[in-house]
Amino acid sequence: MGKYIEMIRIRFLMMLAYRTNYYSGILIYSINIGAYYFLWNAIYGDKQYIEGMTVLQMTSYVAIAWMARAFYFNNIDREIAQEIKEGKVAVEFIRPYNYLMMKTMQGLGEGIFRLSFFSIPGMVIVALIFNITFSADVNVWAMFAVSLMFSFFINIQINLLTGILTFFFFNNAGLIRAKRVVIDLFSGLLLPISFYPGWAQRIMEFLPFQGISYIPSMIFTESFTGAQIGEAILSQIIWVLVLIIPIQILWLIARKQLVVQGG
């Protein structure tokens, strides 16, 4: 396990070397949050509640959803696709570690960096500019942290699946772009899932995407309370376990039919 922890540290240091890029990212995310902040204030108008959420809960939801995205977002699928195209993945197979676990740890190292230098500073800046509420309940923060960690694992598992498909498609750049759009749309980043039509909500209950952004953001804004929090986190755990199955099946098949394109 020591070598995987070392990969977290190495990726963190790699990101630290190029940290200037993320300072501009804070500005971009703040602009996004600001745009949604004024949009939702206009939508609410004089209304106190929409779908059970106050305007303050909604603006807080938008802020935390975007800042949480900085933690769970990574380009591991693009890295896997590139290594397959260049033939580097063949060398990775003979190294003394599990390739997929290594990529997961690299993604975690990147996520810890983004959380430290992007999400937390960005949230402080956004809170100073916009009217956003923070819970005073320690349990809410603890449950949010647990949920956010599971959101990372669900997202990176989807990235692993997308990356592994390069073994079969050879060039899945279009699939990677489509995946990003689907996650942003169906994870609740752009619009809380409770705002979708009833039939769409029922479909999304059978998809893992709500575990990425919607659940941790609803916990943070205290839109989920009591048993709802436990049920939501349980659904995240189930999806983490379920997604292991197709990843392992595709990985076993892919290793048997590896075609190196650049090596």
Short mmCIF file of C-alpha atoms in Angstrom, two decimals:
data_model
loop_
_atom_site.label_atom_id
_atom_site.label_comp_id
_atom_site.label_asym_id
_atom_site.label_seq_id
_atom_site.Cartn_x
_atom_site.Cartn_y
_atom_site.Cartn_z
CA MET A 1 0.00 0.00 0.00
CA GLY A 2 3.00 2.24 0.60
CA LYS A 3 3.71 2.62 -3.11
CA TYR A 4 0.17 3.83 -3.79
CA ILE A 5 0.39 6.41 -1.02
CA GLU A 6 3.64 7.56 -2.60
CA MET A 7 1.80 8.05 -5.90
CA ILE A 8 -0.64 10.37 -4.12
CA ARG A 9 2.30 12.41 -2.85
CA ILE A 10 4.07 12.50 -6.22
CA ARG A 11 0.94 13.65 -8.09
CA PHE A 12 0.32 16.31 -5.42
CA LEU A 13 3.87 17.63 -5.88
CA MET A 14 3.50 17.58 -9.67
CA MET A 15 0.34 19.67 -9.41
CA LEU A 16 2.07 21.98 -6.93
CA ALA A 17 4.76 22.74 -9.51
CA TYR A 18 2.08 24.18 -11.83
CA ARG A 19 -0.18 25.71 -9.18
CA THR A 20 -0.31 29.08 -10.95
CA ASN A 21 -2.74 27.58 -13.46
CA TYR A 22 -5.22 26.93 -10.69
CA TYR A 23 -5.23 30.47 -9.39
CA SER A 24 -6.81 31.51 -12.68
CA GLY A 25 -9.20 28.59 -12.25
CA ILE A 26 -10.50 30.11 -9.01
CA LEU A 27 -11.40 33.26 -10.94
CA ILE A 28 -13.16 31.27 -13.69
CA TYR A 29 -15.16 29.20 -11.19
CA SER A 30 -16.07 32.36 -9.26
CA ILE A 31 -17.43 33.89 -12.48
CA ASN A 32 -19.48 30.74 -13.12
CA ILE A 33 -20.86 30.82 -9.60
CA GLY A 34 -21.63 34.54 -9.92
CA ALA A 35 -23.54 33.97 -13.15
CA TYR A 36 -25.66 31.22 -11.57
CA TYR A 37 -26.09 33.29 -8.40
CA PHE A 38 -27.74 36.19 -10.25
CA LEU A 39 -29.64 33.80 -12.52
CA TRP A 40 -31.26 31.95 -9.62
CA ASN A 41 -31.99 35.17 -7.76
CA ALA A 42 -33.86 36.35 -10.86
CA ILE A 43 -35.70 33.02 -11.21
CA TYR A 44 -36.83 33.04 -7.58
CA GLY A 45 -37.91 36.68 -7.62
CA ASP A 46 -40.39 37.05 -4.74
CA LYS A 47 -40.83 33.29 -4.29
CA GLN A 48 -39.67 31.89 -0.97
CA TYR A 49 -39.38 28.27 -2.09
CA ILE A 50 -38.97 26.33 -5.32
CA GLU A 51 -39.00 22.54 -5.04
CA GLY A 52 -38.48 22.87 -1.29
CA MET A 53 -35.32 24.99 -1.55
CA THR A 54 -34.96 28.64 -0.56
CA VAL A 55 -32.98 31.02 -2.74
CA LEU A 56 -30.22 31.00 -0.10
CA GLN A 57 -30.06 27.21 -0.21
CA MET A 58 -29.99 27.31 -4.01
CA THR A 59 -27.15 29.83 -4.23
CA SER A 60 -25.22 27.86 -1.61
CA TYR A 61 -25.92 24.68 -3.59
CA VAL A 62 -24.49 26.25 -6.75
CA ALA A 63 -21.36 27.46 -4.96
CA ILE A 64 -20.55 24.19 -3.22
CA ALA A 65 -21.39 22.11 -6.31
CA TRP A 66 -18.83 23.99 -8.42
CA MET A 67 -16.17 24.03 -5.73
CA ALA A 68 -16.71 20.33 -5.00
CA ARG A 69 -16.24 19.68 -8.72
CA ALA A 70 -12.70 20.98 -8.39
CA PHE A 71 -12.01 18.11 -5.96
CA TYR A 72 -13.55 15.19 -7.80
CA PHE A 73 -12.74 16.33 -11.34
CA ASN A 74 -9.71 14.81 -13.08
CA ASN A 75 -8.50 13.77 -16.53
CA ILE A 76 -7.53 10.20 -15.69
CA ASP A 77 -9.60 8.92 -18.63
CA ARG A 78 -7.62 11.12 -21.04
CA GLU A 79 -4.34 9.95 -19.49
CA ILE A 80 -5.29 6.29 -19.91
CA ALA A 81 -6.38 6.89 -23.51
CA GLN A 82 -3.12 8.69 -24.29
CA GLU A 83 -0.98 5.96 -22.71
CA ILE A 84 -2.81 3.33 -24.75
CA LYS A 85 -2.30 5.28 -27.97
CA GLU A 86 1.41 5.84 -27.27
CA GLY A 87 2.00 2.26 -26.17
CA LYS A 88 3.10 3.25 -22.67
CA VAL A 89 0.41 1.08 -21.12
CA ALA A 90 2.35 -2.05 -22.17
CA VAL A 91 5.21 -0.98 -19.91
CA GLU A 92 2.78 -0.23 -17.08
CA PHE A 93 1.56 -3.83 -17.20
CA ILE A 94 4.96 -5.19 -16.15
CA ARG A 95 5.47 -2.80 -13.27
CA PRO A 96 4.89 -4.02 -9.69
CA TYR A 97 1.55 -2.35 -9.08
CA ASN A 98 -2.04 -2.48 -10.18
CA TYR A 99 -2.46 -0.04 -13.06
CA LEU A 100 -6.03 0.98 -12.22
CA MET A 101 -5.22 1.44 -8.53
CA MET A 102 -2.25 3.56 -9.52
CA LYS A 103 -4.46 5.81 -11.65
CA THR A 104 -6.98 6.08 -8.81
CA MET A 105 -4.28 7.19 -6.39
CA GLN A 106 -2.96 9.71 -8.90
CA GLY A 107 -6.46 11.11 -9.22
CA LEU A 108 -6.74 11.29 -5.43
CA GLY A 109 -3.45 13.18 -5.21
CA GLU A 110 -4.73 15.65 -7.79
CA GLY A 111 -8.00 15.96 -5.91
CA ILE A 112 -6.26 16.71 -2.61
CA PHE A 113 -4.23 19.42 -4.34
CA ARG A 114 -7.33 20.96 -5.90
CA LEU A 115 -9.14 20.85 -2.56
CA SER A 116 -6.24 22.58 -0.79
CA PHE A 117 -5.36 25.22 -3.37
CA PHE A 118 -8.60 25.59 -5.31
CA SER A 119 -11.79 24.58 -3.52
CA ILE A 120 -11.12 25.94 -0.04
CA PRO A 121 -9.58 29.29 -1.11
CA GLY A 122 -12.21 29.63 -3.85
CA MET A 123 -15.05 29.01 -1.39
CA VAL A 124 -13.68 31.67 0.96
CA ILE A 125 -13.52 34.20 -1.88
CA VAL A 126 -17.01 33.34 -3.14
CA ALA A 127 -18.45 33.57 0.40
CA LEU A 128 -17.03 37.08 0.74
CA ILE A 129 -18.64 38.20 -2.52
CA PHE A 130 -21.99 36.41 -2.55
CA ASN A 131 -24.66 35.66 0.03
CA ILE A 132 -23.97 32.03 0.89
CA THR A 133 -24.84 30.15 4.07
CA PHE A 134 -22.67 27.63 5.90
CA SER A 135 -24.04 25.12 8.35
CA ALA A 136 -22.97 25.42 11.99
CA ASP A 137 -23.65 21.71 12.54
CA VAL A 138 -20.45 19.65 12.71
CA ASN A 139 -22.38 16.52 11.72
CA VAL A 140 -23.45 18.16 8.45
CA TRP A 141 -19.82 18.96 7.62
CA ALA A 142 -18.77 15.41 8.52
CA MET A 143 -21.48 13.83 6.36
CA PHE A 144 -20.64 16.22 3.54
CA ALA A 145 -16.96 15.20 3.72
CA VAL A 146 -17.89 11.50 3.61
CA SER A 147 -20.27 12.05 0.72
CA LEU A 148 -17.70 14.12 -1.18
CA MET A 149 -15.15 11.32 -0.88
CA PHE A 150 -17.62 8.82 -2.34
CA SER A 151 -18.44 11.30 -5.11
CA PHE A 152 -14.74 11.27 -6.00
CA PHE A 153 -14.67 7.47 -6.21
CA ILE A 154 -17.82 7.32 -8.36
CA ASN A 155 -16.45 9.93 -10.74
CA ILE A 156 -13.03 8.31 -11.06
CA GLN A 157 -14.61 4.89 -11.61
CA ILE A 158 -16.59 6.34 -14.51
CA ASN A 159 -13.33 7.86 -15.79
CA LEU A 160 -11.61 4.49 -15.52
CA LEU A 161 -14.42 2.85 -17.48
CA THR A 162 -14.18 5.52 -20.17
CA GLY A 163 -10.41 5.20 -20.35
CA ILE A 164 -10.49 1.39 -20.55
CA LEU A 165 -12.85 1.62 -23.54
CA THR A 166 -9.91 3.01 -25.52
CA PHE A 167 -8.65 -0.57 -25.68
CA PHE A 168 -11.70 -1.36 -27.81
CA PHE A 169 -12.36 1.91 -29.68
CA PHE A 170 -8.69 2.94 -30.11
CA ASN A 171 -9.80 6.60 -30.18
CA ASN A 172 -12.52 7.57 -27.76
CA ALA A 173 -11.95 11.34 -27.58
CA GLY A 174 -15.58 11.91 -28.55
CA LEU A 175 -16.80 9.55 -25.84
CA ILE A 176 -14.70 11.36 -23.24
CA ARG A 177 -16.18 14.72 -24.22
CA ALA A 178 -19.70 13.27 -24.20
CA LYS A 179 -19.09 11.73 -20.79
CA ARG A 180 -18.11 15.10 -19.36
CA VAL A 181 -21.31 16.72 -20.65
CA VAL A 182 -23.47 13.87 -19.32
CA ILE A 183 -21.88 14.08 -15.87
CA ASP A 184 -22.28 17.86 -15.64
CA LEU A 185 -25.92 17.58 -16.73
CA PHE A 186 -27.08 14.48 -14.85
CA SER A 187 -24.96 14.81 -11.70
CA GLY A 188 -26.88 17.87 -10.53
CA LEU A 189 -24.04 20.32 -11.14
CA LEU A 190 -25.97 22.56 -13.51
CA LEU A 191 -29.43 21.92 -12.05
CA PRO A 192 -30.51 20.07 -8.90
CA ILE A 193 -32.08 16.74 -9.80
CA SER A 194 -35.17 17.64 -7.76
CA PHE A 195 -35.90 20.32 -10.38
CA TYR A 196 -36.13 17.79 -13.22
CA PRO A 197 -39.49 16.36 -14.34
CA GLY A 198 -40.71 13.39 -12.31
CA TRP A 199 -40.06 10.87 -15.10
CA ALA A 200 -36.47 12.12 -15.48
CA GLN A 201 -35.88 11.86 -11.73
CA ARG A 202 -37.08 8.25 -11.75
CA ILE A 203 -34.63 7.41 -14.55
CA MET A 204 -31.73 9.13 -12.78
CA GLU A 205 -32.39 7.06 -9.66
CA PHE A 206 -31.01 4.10 -11.62
CA LEU A 207 -27.87 6.00 -12.71
CA PRO A 208 -24.74 6.73 -10.64
CA PHE A 209 -24.41 10.38 -11.64
CA GLN A 210 -26.44 11.92 -8.80
CA GLY A 211 -23.86 10.53 -6.38
CA ILE A 212 -21.22 12.81 -7.88
CA SER A 213 -22.56 16.32 -7.27
CA TYR A 214 -26.21 16.30 -6.22
CA ILE A 215 -25.95 14.29 -3.02
CA PRO A 216 -22.99 16.08 -1.39
CA SER A 217 -24.41 19.49 -2.37
CA MET A 218 -27.84 18.67 -0.93
CA ILE A 219 -26.20 17.51 2.30
CA PHE A 220 -24.13 20.69 2.52
CA THR A 221 -27.16 22.95 2.09
CA GLU A 222 -29.14 20.85 4.62
CA SER A 223 -31.74 20.10 1.96
CA PHE A 224 -31.20 16.47 2.99
CA THR A 225 -31.74 15.80 6.68
CA GLY A 226 -31.92 12.84 9.04
CA ALA A 227 -32.59 9.51 7.33
CA GLN A 228 -32.31 11.12 3.89
CA ILE A 229 -28.58 11.67 4.44
CA GLY A 230 -28.02 8.04 5.40
CA GLU A 231 -29.99 6.77 2.42
CA ALA A 232 -28.15 9.11 0.04
CA ILE A 233 -24.69 8.06 1.26
CA LEU A 234 -25.76 4.40 1.16
CA SER A 235 -26.71 4.82 -2.50
CA GLN A 236 -23.23 6.23 -3.15
CA ILE A 237 -21.60 3.25 -1.45
CA ILE A 238 -23.71 0.86 -3.51
CA TRP A 239 -22.68 2.56 -6.75
CA VAL A 240 -19.00 2.45 -5.78
CA LEU A 241 -19.32 -1.31 -5.27
CA VAL A 242 -21.45 -1.87 -8.40
CA LEU A 243 -19.07 0.03 -10.69
CA ILE A 244 -16.18 -2.22 -9.64
CA ILE A 245 -17.80 -5.10 -11.58
CA PRO A 246 -17.81 -3.65 -15.13
CA ILE A 247 -14.36 -2.10 -14.53
CA GLN A 248 -12.83 -5.46 -13.64
CA ILE A 249 -14.62 -7.32 -16.45
CA LEU A 250 -13.57 -4.82 -19.11
CA TRP A 251 -10.05 -4.68 -17.71
CA LEU A 252 -9.61 -8.46 -17.95
CA ILE A 253 -10.94 -8.49 -21.52
CA ALA A 254 -8.85 -5.47 -22.52
CA ARG A 255 -5.58 -6.98 -21.27
CA LYS A 256 -6.14 -10.05 -23.42
CA GLN A 257 -6.67 -8.11 -26.62
CA LEU A 258 -4.20 -5.26 -26.15
CA VAL A 259 -3.17 -3.62 -29.42
CA VAL A 260 -0.39 -1.05 -28.96
CA GLN A 261 -0.83 1.80 -31.40
CA GLY A 262 2.38 3.71 -30.82
CA GLY A 263 4.90 1.28 -29.38
#
